[in-house]
PDB file of C-alpha atoms and ligand atoms in Angstrom:
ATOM      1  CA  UNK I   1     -23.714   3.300 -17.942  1.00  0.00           C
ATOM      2  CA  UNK I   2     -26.187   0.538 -15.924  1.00  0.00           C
ATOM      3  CA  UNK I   3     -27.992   1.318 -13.772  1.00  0.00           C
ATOM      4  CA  UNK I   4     -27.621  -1.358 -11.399  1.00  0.00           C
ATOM      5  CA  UNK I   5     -23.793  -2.322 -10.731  1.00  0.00           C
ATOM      6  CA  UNK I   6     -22.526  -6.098 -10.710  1.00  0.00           C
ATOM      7  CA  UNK I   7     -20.269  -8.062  -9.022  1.00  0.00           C
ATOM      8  CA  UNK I   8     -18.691  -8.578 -12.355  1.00  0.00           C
ATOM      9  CA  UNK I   9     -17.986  -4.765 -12.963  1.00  0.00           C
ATOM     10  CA  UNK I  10     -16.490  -4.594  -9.294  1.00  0.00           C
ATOM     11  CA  UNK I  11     -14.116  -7.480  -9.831  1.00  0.00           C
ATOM     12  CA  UNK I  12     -12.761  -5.992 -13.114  1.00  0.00           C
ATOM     13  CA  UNK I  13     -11.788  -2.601 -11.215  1.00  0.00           C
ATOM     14  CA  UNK I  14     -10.553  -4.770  -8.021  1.00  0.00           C
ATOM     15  CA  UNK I  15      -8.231  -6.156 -10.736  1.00  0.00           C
ATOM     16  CA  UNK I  16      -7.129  -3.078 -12.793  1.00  0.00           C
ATOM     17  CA  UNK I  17      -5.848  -2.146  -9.245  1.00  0.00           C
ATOM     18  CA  UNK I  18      -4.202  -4.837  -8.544  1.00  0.00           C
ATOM     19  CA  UNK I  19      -2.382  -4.710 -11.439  1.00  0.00           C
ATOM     20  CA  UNK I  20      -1.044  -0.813 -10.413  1.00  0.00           C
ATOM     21  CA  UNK I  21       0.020  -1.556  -6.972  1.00  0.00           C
ATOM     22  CA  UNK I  22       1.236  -4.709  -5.026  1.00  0.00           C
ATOM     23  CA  UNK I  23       0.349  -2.673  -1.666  1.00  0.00           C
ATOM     24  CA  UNK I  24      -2.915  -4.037   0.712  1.00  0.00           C
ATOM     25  CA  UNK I  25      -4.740  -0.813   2.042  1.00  0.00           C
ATOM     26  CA  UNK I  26      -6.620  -1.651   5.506  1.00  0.00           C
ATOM     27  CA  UNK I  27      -8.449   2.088   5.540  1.00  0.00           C
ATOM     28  CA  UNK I  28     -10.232   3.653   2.833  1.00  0.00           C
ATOM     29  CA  UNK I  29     -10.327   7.839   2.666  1.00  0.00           C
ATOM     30  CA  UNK I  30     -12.454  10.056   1.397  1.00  0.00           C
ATOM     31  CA  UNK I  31     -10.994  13.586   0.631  1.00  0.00           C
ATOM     32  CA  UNK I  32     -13.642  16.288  -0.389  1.00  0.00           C
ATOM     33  CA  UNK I  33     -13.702  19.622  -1.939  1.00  0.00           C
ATOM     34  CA  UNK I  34     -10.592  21.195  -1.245  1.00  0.00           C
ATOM     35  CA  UNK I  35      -9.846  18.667   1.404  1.00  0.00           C
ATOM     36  CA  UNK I  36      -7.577  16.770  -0.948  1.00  0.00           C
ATOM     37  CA  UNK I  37      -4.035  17.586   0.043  1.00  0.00           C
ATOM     38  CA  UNK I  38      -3.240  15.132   2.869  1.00  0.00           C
ATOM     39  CA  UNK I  39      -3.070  12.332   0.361  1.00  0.00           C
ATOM     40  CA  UNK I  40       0.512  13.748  -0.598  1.00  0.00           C
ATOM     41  CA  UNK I  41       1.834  12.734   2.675  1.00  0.00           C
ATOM     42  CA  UNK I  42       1.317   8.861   1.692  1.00  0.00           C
ATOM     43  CA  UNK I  43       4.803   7.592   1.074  1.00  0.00           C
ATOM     44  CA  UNK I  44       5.591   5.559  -0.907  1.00  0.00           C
ATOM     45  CA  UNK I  45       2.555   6.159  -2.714  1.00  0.00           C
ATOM     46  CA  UNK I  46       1.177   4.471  -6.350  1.00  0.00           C
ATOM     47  CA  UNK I  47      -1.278   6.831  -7.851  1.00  0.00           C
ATOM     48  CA  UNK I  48      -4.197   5.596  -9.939  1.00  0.00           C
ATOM     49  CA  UNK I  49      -6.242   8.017 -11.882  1.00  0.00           C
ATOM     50  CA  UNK I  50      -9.916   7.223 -11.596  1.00  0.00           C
ATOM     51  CA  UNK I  51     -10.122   6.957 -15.595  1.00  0.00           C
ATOM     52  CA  UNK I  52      -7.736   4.069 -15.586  1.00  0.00           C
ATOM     53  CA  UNK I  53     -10.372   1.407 -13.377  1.00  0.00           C
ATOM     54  CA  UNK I  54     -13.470   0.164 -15.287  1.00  0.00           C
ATOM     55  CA  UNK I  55     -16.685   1.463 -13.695  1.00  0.00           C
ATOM     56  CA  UNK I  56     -14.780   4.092 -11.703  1.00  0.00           C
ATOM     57  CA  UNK I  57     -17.427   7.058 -11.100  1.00  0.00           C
ATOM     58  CA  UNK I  58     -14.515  10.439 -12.648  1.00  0.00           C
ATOM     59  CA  UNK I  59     -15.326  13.745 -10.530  1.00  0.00           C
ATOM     60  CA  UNK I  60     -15.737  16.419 -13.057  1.00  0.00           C
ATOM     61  CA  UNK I  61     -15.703  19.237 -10.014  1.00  0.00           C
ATOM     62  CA  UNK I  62     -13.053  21.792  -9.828  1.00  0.00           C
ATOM     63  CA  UNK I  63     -10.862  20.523  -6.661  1.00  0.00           C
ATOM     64  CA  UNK I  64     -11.167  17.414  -6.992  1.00  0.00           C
ATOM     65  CA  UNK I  65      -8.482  15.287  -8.561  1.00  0.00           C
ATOM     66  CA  UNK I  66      -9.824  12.065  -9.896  1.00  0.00           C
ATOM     67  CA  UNK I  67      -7.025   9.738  -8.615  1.00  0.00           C
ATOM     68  CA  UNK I  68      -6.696   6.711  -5.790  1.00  0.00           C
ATOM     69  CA  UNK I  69      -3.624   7.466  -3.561  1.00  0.00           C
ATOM     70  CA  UNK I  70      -2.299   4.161  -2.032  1.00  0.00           C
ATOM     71  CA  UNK I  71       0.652   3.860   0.551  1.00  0.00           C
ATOM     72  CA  UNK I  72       1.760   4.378   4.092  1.00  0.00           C
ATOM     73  CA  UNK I  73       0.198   7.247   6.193  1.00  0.00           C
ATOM     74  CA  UNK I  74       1.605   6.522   9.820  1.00  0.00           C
ATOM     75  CA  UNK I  75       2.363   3.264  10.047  1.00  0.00           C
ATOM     76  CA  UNK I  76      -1.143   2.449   8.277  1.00  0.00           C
ATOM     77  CA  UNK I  77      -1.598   1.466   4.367  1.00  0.00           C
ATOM     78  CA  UNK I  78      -4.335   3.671   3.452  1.00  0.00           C
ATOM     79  CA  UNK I  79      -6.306   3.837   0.281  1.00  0.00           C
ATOM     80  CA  UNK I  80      -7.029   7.186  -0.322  1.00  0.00           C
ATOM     81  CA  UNK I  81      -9.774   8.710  -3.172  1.00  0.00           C
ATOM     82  CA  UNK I  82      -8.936  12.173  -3.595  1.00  0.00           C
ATOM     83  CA  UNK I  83     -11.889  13.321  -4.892  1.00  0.00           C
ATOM     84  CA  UNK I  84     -15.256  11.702  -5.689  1.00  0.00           C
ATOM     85  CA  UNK I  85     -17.918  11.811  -8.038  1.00  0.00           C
ATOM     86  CA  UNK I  86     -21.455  13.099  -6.842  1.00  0.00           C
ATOM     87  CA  UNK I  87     -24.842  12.241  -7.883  1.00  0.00           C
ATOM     88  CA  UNK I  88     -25.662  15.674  -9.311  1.00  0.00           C
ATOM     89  CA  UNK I  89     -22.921  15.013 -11.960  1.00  0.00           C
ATOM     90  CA  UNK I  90     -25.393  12.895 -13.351  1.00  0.00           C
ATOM     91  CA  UNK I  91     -24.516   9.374 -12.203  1.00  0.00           C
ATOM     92  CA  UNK I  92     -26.848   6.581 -11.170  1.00  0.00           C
ATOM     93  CA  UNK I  93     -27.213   6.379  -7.149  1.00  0.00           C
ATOM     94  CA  UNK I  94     -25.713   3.079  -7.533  1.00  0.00           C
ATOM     95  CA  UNK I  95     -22.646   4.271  -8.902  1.00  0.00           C
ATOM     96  CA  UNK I  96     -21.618   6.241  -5.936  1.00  0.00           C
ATOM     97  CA  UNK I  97     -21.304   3.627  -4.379  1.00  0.00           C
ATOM     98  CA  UNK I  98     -19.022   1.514  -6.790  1.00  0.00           C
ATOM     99  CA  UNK I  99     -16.033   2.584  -5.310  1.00  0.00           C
ATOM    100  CA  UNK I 100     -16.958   1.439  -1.911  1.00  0.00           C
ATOM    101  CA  UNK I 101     -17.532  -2.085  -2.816  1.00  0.00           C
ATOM    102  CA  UNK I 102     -13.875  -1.918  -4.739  1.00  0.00           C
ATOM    103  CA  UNK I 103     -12.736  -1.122  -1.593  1.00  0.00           C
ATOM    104  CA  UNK I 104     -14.593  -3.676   0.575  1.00  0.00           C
ATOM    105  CA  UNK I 105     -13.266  -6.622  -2.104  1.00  0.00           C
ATOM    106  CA  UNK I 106      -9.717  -4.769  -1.545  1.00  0.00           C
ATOM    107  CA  UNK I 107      -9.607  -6.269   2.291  1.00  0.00           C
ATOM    108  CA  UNK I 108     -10.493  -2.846   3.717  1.00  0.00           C
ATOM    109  CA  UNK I 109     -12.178  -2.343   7.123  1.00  0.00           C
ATOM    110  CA  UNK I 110     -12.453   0.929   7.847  1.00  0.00           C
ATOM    111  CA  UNK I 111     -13.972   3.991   6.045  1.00  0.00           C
ATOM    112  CA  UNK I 112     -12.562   7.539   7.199  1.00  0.00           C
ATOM    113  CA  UNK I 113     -15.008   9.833   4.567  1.00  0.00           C
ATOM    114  CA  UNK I 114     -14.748  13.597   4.698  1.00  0.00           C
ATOM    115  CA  UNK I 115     -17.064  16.538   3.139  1.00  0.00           C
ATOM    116  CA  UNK I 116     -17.373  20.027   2.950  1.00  0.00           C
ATOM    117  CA  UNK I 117     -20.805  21.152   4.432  1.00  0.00           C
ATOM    118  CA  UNK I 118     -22.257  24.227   5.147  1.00  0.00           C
ATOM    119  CA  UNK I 119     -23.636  24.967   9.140  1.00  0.00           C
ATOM    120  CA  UNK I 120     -27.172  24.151   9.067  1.00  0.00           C
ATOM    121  CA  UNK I 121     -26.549  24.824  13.497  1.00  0.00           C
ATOM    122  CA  UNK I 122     -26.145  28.263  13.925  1.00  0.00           C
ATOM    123  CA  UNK I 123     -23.616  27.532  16.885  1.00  0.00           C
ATOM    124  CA  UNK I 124     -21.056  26.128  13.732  1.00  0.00           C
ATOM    125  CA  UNK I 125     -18.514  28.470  12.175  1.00  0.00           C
ATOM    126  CA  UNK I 126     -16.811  28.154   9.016  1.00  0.00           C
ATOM    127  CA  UNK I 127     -13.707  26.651   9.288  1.00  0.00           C
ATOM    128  CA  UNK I 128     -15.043  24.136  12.396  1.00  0.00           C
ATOM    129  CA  UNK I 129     -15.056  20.479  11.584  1.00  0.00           C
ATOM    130  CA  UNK I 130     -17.759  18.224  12.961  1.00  0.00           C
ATOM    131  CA  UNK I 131     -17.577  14.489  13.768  1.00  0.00           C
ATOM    132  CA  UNK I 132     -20.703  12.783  12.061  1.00  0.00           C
ATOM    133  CA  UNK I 133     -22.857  11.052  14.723  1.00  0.00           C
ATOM    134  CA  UNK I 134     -26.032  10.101  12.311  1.00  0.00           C
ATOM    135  CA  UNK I 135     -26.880  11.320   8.648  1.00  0.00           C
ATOM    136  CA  UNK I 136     -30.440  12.136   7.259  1.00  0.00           C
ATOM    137  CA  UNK I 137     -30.912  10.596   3.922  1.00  0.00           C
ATOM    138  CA  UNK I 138     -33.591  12.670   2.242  1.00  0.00           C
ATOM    139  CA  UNK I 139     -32.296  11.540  -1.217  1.00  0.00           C
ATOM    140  CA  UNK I 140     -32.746   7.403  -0.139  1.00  0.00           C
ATOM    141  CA  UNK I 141     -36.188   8.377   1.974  1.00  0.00           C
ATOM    142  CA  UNK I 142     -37.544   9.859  -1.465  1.00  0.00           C
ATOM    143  CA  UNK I 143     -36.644   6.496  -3.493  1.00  0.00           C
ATOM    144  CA  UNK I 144     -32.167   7.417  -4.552  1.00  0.00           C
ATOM    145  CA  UNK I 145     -30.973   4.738  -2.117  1.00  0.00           C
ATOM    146  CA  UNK I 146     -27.734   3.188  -3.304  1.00  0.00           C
ATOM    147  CA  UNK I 147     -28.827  -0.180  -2.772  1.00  0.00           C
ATOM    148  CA  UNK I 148     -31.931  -0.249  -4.994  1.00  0.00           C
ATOM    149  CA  UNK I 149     -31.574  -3.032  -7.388  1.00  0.00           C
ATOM    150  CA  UNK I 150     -30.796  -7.150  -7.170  1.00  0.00           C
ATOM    151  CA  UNK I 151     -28.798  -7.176  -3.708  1.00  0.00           C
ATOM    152  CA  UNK I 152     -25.319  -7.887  -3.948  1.00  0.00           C
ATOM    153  CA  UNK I 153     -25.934 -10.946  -1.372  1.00  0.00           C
ATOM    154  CA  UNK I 154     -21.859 -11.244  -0.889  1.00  0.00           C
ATOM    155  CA  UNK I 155     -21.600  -7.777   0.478  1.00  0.00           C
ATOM    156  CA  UNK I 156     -24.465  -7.872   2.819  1.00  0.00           C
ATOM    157  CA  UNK I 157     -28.160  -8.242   3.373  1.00  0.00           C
ATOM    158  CA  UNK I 158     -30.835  -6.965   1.909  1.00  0.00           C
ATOM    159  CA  UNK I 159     -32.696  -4.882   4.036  1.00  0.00           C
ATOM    160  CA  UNK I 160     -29.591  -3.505   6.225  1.00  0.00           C
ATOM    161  CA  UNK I 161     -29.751  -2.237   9.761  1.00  0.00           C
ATOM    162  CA  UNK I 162     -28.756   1.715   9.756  1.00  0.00           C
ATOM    163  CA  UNK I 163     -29.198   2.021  13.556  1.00  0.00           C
ATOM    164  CA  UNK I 164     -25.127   2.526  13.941  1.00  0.00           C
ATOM    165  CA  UNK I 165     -24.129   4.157  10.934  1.00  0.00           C
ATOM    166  CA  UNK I 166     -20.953   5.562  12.457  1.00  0.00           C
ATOM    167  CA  UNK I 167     -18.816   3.334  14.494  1.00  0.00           C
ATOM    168  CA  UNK I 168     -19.066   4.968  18.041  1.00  0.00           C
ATOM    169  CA  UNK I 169     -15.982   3.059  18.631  1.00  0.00           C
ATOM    170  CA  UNK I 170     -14.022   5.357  15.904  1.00  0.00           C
ATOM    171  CA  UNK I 171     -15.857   8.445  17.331  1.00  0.00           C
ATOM    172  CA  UNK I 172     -14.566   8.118  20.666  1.00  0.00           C
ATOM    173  CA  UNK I 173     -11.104   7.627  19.763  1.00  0.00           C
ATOM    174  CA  UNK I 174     -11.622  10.536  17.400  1.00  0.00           C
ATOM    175  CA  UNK I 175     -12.552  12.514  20.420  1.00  0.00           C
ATOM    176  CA  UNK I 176      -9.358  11.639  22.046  1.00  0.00           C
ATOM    177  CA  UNK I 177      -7.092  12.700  19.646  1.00  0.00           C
ATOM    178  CA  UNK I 178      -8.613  15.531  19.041  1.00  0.00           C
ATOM    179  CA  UNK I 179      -8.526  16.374  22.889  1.00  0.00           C
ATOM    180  CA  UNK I 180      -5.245  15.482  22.740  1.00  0.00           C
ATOM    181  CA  UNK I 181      -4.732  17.780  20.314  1.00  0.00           C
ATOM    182  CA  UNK I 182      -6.524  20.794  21.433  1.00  0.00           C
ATOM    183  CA  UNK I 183      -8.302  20.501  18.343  1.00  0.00           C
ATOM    184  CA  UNK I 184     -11.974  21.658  18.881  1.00  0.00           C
ATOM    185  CA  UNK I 185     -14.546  19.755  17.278  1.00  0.00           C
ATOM    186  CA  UNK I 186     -18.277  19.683  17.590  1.00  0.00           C
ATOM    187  CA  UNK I 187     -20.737  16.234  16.474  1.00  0.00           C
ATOM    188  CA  UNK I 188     -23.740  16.672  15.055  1.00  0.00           C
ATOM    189  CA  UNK I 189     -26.095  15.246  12.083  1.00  0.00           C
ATOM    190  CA  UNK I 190     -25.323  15.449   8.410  1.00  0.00           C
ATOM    191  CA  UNK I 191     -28.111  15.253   5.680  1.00  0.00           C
ATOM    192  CA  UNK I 192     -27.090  14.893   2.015  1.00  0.00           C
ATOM    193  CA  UNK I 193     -29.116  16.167  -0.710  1.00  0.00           C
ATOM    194  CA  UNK I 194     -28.763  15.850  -4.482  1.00  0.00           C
ATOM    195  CA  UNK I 195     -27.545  19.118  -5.324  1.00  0.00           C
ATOM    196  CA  UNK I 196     -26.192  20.939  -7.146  1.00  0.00           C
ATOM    197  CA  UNK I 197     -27.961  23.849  -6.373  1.00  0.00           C
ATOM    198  CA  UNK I 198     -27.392  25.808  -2.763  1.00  0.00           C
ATOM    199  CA  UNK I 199     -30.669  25.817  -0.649  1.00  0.00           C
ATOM    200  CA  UNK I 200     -33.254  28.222   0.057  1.00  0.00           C
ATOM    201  CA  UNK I 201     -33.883  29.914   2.825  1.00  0.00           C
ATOM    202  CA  UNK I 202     -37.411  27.718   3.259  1.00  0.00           C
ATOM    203  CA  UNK I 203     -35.383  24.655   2.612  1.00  0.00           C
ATOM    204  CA  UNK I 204     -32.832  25.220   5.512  1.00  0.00           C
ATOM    205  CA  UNK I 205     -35.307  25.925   8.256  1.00  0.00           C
ATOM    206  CA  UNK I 206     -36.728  22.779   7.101  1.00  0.00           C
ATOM    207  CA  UNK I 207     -33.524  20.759   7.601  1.00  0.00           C
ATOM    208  CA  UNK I 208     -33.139  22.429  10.988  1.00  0.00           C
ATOM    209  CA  UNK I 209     -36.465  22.117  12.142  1.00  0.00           C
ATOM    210  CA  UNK I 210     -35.854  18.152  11.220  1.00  0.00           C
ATOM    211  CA  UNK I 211     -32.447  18.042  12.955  1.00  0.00           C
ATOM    212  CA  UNK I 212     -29.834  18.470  10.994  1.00  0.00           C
ATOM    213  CA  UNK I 213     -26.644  20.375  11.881  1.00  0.00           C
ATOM    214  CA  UNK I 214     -24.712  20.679   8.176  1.00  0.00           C
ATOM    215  CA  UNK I 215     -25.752  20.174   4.997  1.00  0.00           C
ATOM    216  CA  UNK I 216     -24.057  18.768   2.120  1.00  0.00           C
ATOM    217  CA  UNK I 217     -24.158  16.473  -1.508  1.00  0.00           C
ATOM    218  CA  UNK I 218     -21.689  13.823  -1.120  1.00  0.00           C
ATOM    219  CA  UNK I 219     -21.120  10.972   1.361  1.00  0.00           C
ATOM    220  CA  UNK I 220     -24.472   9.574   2.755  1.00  0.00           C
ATOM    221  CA  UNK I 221     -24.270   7.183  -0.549  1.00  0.00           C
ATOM    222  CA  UNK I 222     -21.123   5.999   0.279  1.00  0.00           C
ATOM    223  CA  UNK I 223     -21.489   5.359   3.719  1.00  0.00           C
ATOM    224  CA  UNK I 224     -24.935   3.435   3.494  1.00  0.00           C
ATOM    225  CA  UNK I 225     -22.979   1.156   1.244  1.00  0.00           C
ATOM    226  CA  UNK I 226     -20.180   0.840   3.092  1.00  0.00           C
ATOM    227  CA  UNK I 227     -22.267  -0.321   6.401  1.00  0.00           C
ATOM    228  CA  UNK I 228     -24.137  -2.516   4.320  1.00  0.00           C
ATOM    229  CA  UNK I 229     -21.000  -4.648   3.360  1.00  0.00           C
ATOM    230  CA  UNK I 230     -19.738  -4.759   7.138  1.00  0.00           C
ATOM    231  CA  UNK I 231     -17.286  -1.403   6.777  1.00  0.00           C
ATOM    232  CA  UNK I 232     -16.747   0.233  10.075  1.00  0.00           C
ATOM    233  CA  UNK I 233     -17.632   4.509   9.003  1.00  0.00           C
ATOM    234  CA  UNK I 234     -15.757   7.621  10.402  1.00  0.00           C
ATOM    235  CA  UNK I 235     -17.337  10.768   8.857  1.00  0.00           C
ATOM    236  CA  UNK I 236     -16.185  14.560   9.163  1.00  0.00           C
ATOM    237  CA  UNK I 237     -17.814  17.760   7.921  1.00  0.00           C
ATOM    238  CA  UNK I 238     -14.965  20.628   7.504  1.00  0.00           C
ATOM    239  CA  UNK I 239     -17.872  23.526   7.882  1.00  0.00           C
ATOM    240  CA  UNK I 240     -17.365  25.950   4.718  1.00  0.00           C
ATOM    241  CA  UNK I 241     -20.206  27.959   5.395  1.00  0.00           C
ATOM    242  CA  UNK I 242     -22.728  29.688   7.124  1.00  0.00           C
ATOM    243  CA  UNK I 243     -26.042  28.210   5.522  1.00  0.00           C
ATOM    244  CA  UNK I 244     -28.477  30.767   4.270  1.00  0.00           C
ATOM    245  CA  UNK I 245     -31.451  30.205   6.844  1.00  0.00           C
ATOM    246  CA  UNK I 246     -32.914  33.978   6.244  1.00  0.00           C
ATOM    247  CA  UNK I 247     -31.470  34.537   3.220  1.00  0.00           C
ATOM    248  CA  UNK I 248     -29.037  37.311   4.315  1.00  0.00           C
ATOM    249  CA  UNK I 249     -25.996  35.935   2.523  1.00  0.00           C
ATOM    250  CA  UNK I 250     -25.324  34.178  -0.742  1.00  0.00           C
ATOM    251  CA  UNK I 251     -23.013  30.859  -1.106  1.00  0.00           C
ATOM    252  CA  UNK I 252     -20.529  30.062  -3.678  1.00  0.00           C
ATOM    253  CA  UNK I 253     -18.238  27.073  -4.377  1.00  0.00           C
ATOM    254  CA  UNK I 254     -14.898  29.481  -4.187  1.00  0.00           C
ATOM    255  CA  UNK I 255     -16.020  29.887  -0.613  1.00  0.00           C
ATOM    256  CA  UNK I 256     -16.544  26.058  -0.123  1.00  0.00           C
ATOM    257  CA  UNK I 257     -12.846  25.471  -1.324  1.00  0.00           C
ATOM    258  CA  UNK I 258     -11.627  28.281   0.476  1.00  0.00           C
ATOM    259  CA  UNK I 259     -12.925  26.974   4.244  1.00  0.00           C
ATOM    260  CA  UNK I 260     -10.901  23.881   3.141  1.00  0.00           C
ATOM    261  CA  UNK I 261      -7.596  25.587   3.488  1.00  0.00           C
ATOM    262  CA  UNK I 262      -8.331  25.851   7.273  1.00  0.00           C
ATOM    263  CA  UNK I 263     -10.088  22.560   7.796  1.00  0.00           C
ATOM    264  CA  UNK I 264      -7.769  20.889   5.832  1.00  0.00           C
ATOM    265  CA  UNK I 265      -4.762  21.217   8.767  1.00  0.00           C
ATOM    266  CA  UNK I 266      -7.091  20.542  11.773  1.00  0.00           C
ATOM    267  CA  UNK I 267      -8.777  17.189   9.829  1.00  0.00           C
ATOM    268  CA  UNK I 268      -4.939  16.160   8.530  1.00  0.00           C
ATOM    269  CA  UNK I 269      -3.710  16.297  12.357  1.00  0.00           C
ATOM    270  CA  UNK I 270      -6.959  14.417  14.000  1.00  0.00           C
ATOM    271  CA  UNK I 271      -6.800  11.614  10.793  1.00  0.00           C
ATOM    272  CA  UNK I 272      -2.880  11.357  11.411  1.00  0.00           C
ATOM    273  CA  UNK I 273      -3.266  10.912  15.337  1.00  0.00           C
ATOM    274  CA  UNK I 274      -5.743   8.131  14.470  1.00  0.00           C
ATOM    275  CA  UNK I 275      -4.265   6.418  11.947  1.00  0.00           C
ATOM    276  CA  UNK I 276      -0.905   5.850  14.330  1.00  0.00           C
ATOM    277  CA  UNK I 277      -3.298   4.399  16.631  1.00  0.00           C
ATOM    278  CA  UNK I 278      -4.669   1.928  14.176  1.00  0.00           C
TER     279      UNK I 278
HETATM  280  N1  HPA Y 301     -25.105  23.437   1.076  1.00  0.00           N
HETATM  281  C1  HPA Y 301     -24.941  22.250   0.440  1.00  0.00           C
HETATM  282  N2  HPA Y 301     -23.754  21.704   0.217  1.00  0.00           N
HETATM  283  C2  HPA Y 301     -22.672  22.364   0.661  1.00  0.00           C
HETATM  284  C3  HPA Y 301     -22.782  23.578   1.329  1.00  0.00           C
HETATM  285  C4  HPA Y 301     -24.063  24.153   1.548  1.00  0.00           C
HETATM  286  O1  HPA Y 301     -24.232  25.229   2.139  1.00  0.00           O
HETATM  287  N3  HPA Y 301     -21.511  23.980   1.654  1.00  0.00           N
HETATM  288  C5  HPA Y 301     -20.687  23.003   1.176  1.00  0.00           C
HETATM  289  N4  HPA Y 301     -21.382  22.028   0.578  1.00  0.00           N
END
């Protein structure tokens, strides 16, 4: 696999797709671990498994399905990826990102991407979900930004502006739905890191003491590349877990899929009362 992806590579997956379905998605979707269910609501939906588009990063993590979803979800035609690959898998940083420029070249304007994190803020609770306001990007600080390499002058600039990361336009309305809703939410500050392993004790006083509020290995990728090429971003942690900061407790992945059964209904209702807006 390059390193580096090409505009080449994304036009020959923007094609398999268009092959498999005749439908024009305006909103991309994340789904992560155990989040994955809503994307049976889509009606009518064609399903394309991940293996079946050239260059498509495949998930190899257990609850996560490895397909694209495409279809109506309220009134919207929604592309949704249920499942992703991560960058502890052992793909280039570039590569998490692939699917985001298939998406851009689709037509699509709007991200909606989802993760399961664990509560960095000891004021979270497992089972809360959390609208994104800003993201800390360790891994892209230390040198794994997605964008490294020739830019892809099409999509965007070069050196990108990251001031607005998450559309405060999308936030609000998320907060009115979920008002509307009596769905409690709180928003705080999401840093990625590579993974896999959990962190230490050490390590999560660190992220606190730095500001972050959950903790996670997935979407910061994505959603740098997605504002580079012009996407507007929606991000939600479902909280899975309490993080370790004194290393009282230990933290498994059952546990992270288990938190998702009771996210899973409060993030289907918020995404659904949005979507009917859109
Ligand atoms: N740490 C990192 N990633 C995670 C966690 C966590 O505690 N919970 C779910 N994803």
């Amino acid at each position: 696999m390059s390193e580096f992806i090409t505009v080449e590579q994304i036009n020959a997956a923007v094609d398999a797709i268009h092959k498999r379905t005749k439908q024009s998605p305006q909103v991309g979707l994340i789904l992560g671990s155990g989040l994955g269910d809503l994307a049976e609501s889509v009606k009518p939906a064609d399903f394309i498994d991940y293996k079946d588009i050239p260059g498509w990063p495949v998930s190899t993590i257990q609850g996560h399905k490895g397909r694209l979803v495409i279809g109506d979800l309220e009134g919207t035609t929604v592309l949704i990826m249920q499942g992703r690959a991560h960058y502890y898998e052992g793909y280039p940083i570039s590569q998490i990102g692939f699917p985001i420029r298939v998406m851009k070249k689709l037509g699509i304007e709007k991200l909606i991407v989802t993760n399961a994190a664990g509560a960095i803020n000891p004021e979270y609770n497992p089972g809360d979900v959390m609208i994104i306001t800003d993201h800390l990007s360790l891994m892209a600080m230390g040198g794994e930004n997605p964008l490294r390499g020739p830019n892809l002058d099409e999509f965007g600039p070069r050196f990108p502006d990251m001031s607005r990361c998450y559309d405060e336009k999308l936030i609000e309305q998320t907060e009115a739905v979920s008002n509307a809703k009596s769905i409690s939410f709180h928003k705080g500050v999401y840093v990625c890191l590579a993974g896999p392993s959990f962190e230490t004790p050490a390590d999560l006083r660190f992220l606190r003491s730095i500001g972050a509020d959950a903790v996670g290995m997935s979407t910061v990728p994505e959603v740098i590349v997605a504002v580079h090429s012009g996407i507007q971003v929606l991000g939600f942690s479902g909280i899975s877990n309490k993080a370790n900061l004194d290393g009282s407790t230990v933290t498994t992945h059952e546990e992270v899929l288990q938190a998702g059964k009771a996210i899973a209904p409060k993030l289907e209702t918020i995404i659904r009362g949005l979507l009917a807006k859109m």
